[in-house]
């Protein structure tokens, strides 16, 4: 069974039709399109995966609980974004590479005034990163390193030598999550996508700057002590989101919830 429908936009007949075929990349892109933004606006969405028992990882990585359709949506969300925001630990754990240009989305990106691929922005206080990796040495768009004003100067210099653009978004060594969103938007990177990890997503939630959560619910159970999709301190009052899109395939649920 395959179902994809914006919760408030499609008729029952359209939903039944969706169950009978695989959705194209264009249809996925339409379903996950960013909302229209004001001239000074920005939109931060997160894309995460969770098992039925709440684990965001297995053996420290998200890939074992993912699937083929999850990766298609992962690619679609990247292709719609101006920038992919990710924590340094996730870069190290997942072996991040530069985003690539995809022909299937070239016309859509050009019409939206976007370059061939999104930039990658790495959130890091220590800059404990391997700057010899392709993420820094051979991206289509220069990788951004988002850090605090008190970050180690030698690491900042190394990032610059590697070709990265350093963005200061905090008065100390740590990054201020809300300021990071603003700094990226000020550089024209207004359609923002974060892929975690859980600690970074928790910071965005705590700062109340997350506009949308795209959550894949994997039909798996892992037990153990894996992190949830968001970590860190809890918020005073839970943030309420509204469902925007649901897809089901092979037991996986692909959901999108937006800020009310």
Short mmCIF file of N, CA and C in Angstrom, two decimals, residues 1 22 38 43 52 73 88 90 101-102 107 117-118 124-125 127-128 133 136-138 209-210 216 219 230 233 239:
data_model
loop_
_atom_site.label_atom_id
_atom_site.label_comp_id
_atom_site.label_asym_id
_atom_site.label_seq_id
_atom_site.Cartn_x
_atom_site.Cartn_y
_atom_site.Cartn_z
N UNK A 1 0.85 -1.19 0.00
CA UNK A 1 0.00 0.00 0.00
C UNK A 1 0.88 1.24 0.00
N UNK A 22 3.39 4.08 -7.27
CA UNK A 22 4.51 4.78 -6.62
C UNK A 22 4.49 6.24 -7.06
N UNK A 38 7.66 35.25 3.21
CA UNK A 38 7.76 36.69 3.08
C UNK A 38 9.18 37.07 2.68
N UNK A 43 12.17 29.35 6.85
CA UNK A 43 11.42 28.17 7.29
C UNK A 43 12.43 27.06 7.61
N UNK A 52 9.52 2.28 16.12
CA UNK A 52 8.25 2.27 16.84
C UNK A 52 8.45 2.49 18.33
N UNK A 73 12.64 10.21 -0.06
CA UNK A 73 12.13 11.42 0.55
C UNK A 73 13.27 12.26 1.11
N UNK A 88 27.87 18.55 14.25
CA UNK A 88 29.20 18.00 13.98
C UNK A 88 29.27 16.50 14.28
N UNK A 90 26.91 14.30 14.04
CA UNK A 90 26.26 13.58 12.95
C UNK A 90 27.16 13.52 11.72
N UNK A 101 24.13 17.80 -7.13
CA UNK A 101 23.11 18.30 -8.04
C UNK A 101 22.35 17.11 -8.62
N UNK A 102 21.05 17.26 -8.71
CA UNK A 102 20.21 16.18 -9.25
C UNK A 102 19.39 16.72 -10.41
N UNK A 107 15.27 21.97 -12.86
CA UNK A 107 14.35 23.01 -13.32
C UNK A 107 13.60 23.64 -12.15
N UNK A 117 22.66 22.83 -5.97
CA UNK A 117 22.56 21.95 -4.81
C UNK A 117 22.55 22.79 -3.55
N UNK A 118 21.98 22.26 -2.46
CA UNK A 118 22.00 23.02 -1.22
C UNK A 118 23.39 23.05 -0.60
N UNK A 124 28.94 23.60 15.10
CA UNK A 124 30.02 23.06 15.93
C UNK A 124 30.62 24.13 16.82
N UNK A 125 30.86 23.79 18.08
CA UNK A 125 31.55 24.70 18.99
C UNK A 125 33.06 24.51 18.92
N UNK A 127 34.83 22.82 16.43
CA UNK A 127 35.38 22.63 15.08
C UNK A 127 36.24 21.37 15.00
N UNK A 128 35.87 20.36 15.77
CA UNK A 128 36.57 19.08 15.74
C UNK A 128 36.07 18.29 14.53
N UNK A 133 38.09 16.05 4.33
CA UNK A 133 37.00 15.28 3.74
C UNK A 133 36.38 16.02 2.56
N UNK A 136 34.36 19.31 2.68
CA UNK A 136 35.04 20.60 2.73
C UNK A 136 35.90 20.87 1.50
N UNK A 137 36.45 19.83 0.91
CA UNK A 137 37.41 20.04 -0.18
C UNK A 137 36.77 20.07 -1.57
N UNK A 138 35.58 19.47 -1.74
CA UNK A 138 35.02 19.39 -3.09
C UNK A 138 33.49 19.51 -3.14
N UNK A 209 12.34 27.53 17.25
CA UNK A 209 12.56 28.01 15.88
C UNK A 209 12.24 26.94 14.83
N UNK A 210 11.78 25.77 15.28
CA UNK A 210 11.44 24.71 14.33
C UNK A 210 10.04 24.93 13.79
N UNK A 216 9.87 10.11 9.74
CA UNK A 216 9.63 8.75 9.27
C UNK A 216 9.51 7.83 10.46
N UNK A 219 8.92 0.73 10.86
CA UNK A 219 8.20 -0.38 11.48
C UNK A 219 9.16 -1.38 12.14
N UNK A 230 15.02 13.93 19.44
CA UNK A 230 15.43 15.23 20.00
C UNK A 230 15.88 15.03 21.44
N UNK A 233 17.52 19.73 27.07
CA UNK A 233 16.54 20.13 28.08
C UNK A 233 15.13 20.16 27.50
N UNK A 239 5.34 21.84 22.49
CA UNK A 239 4.98 22.57 21.28
C UNK A 239 4.00 21.72 20.46
#
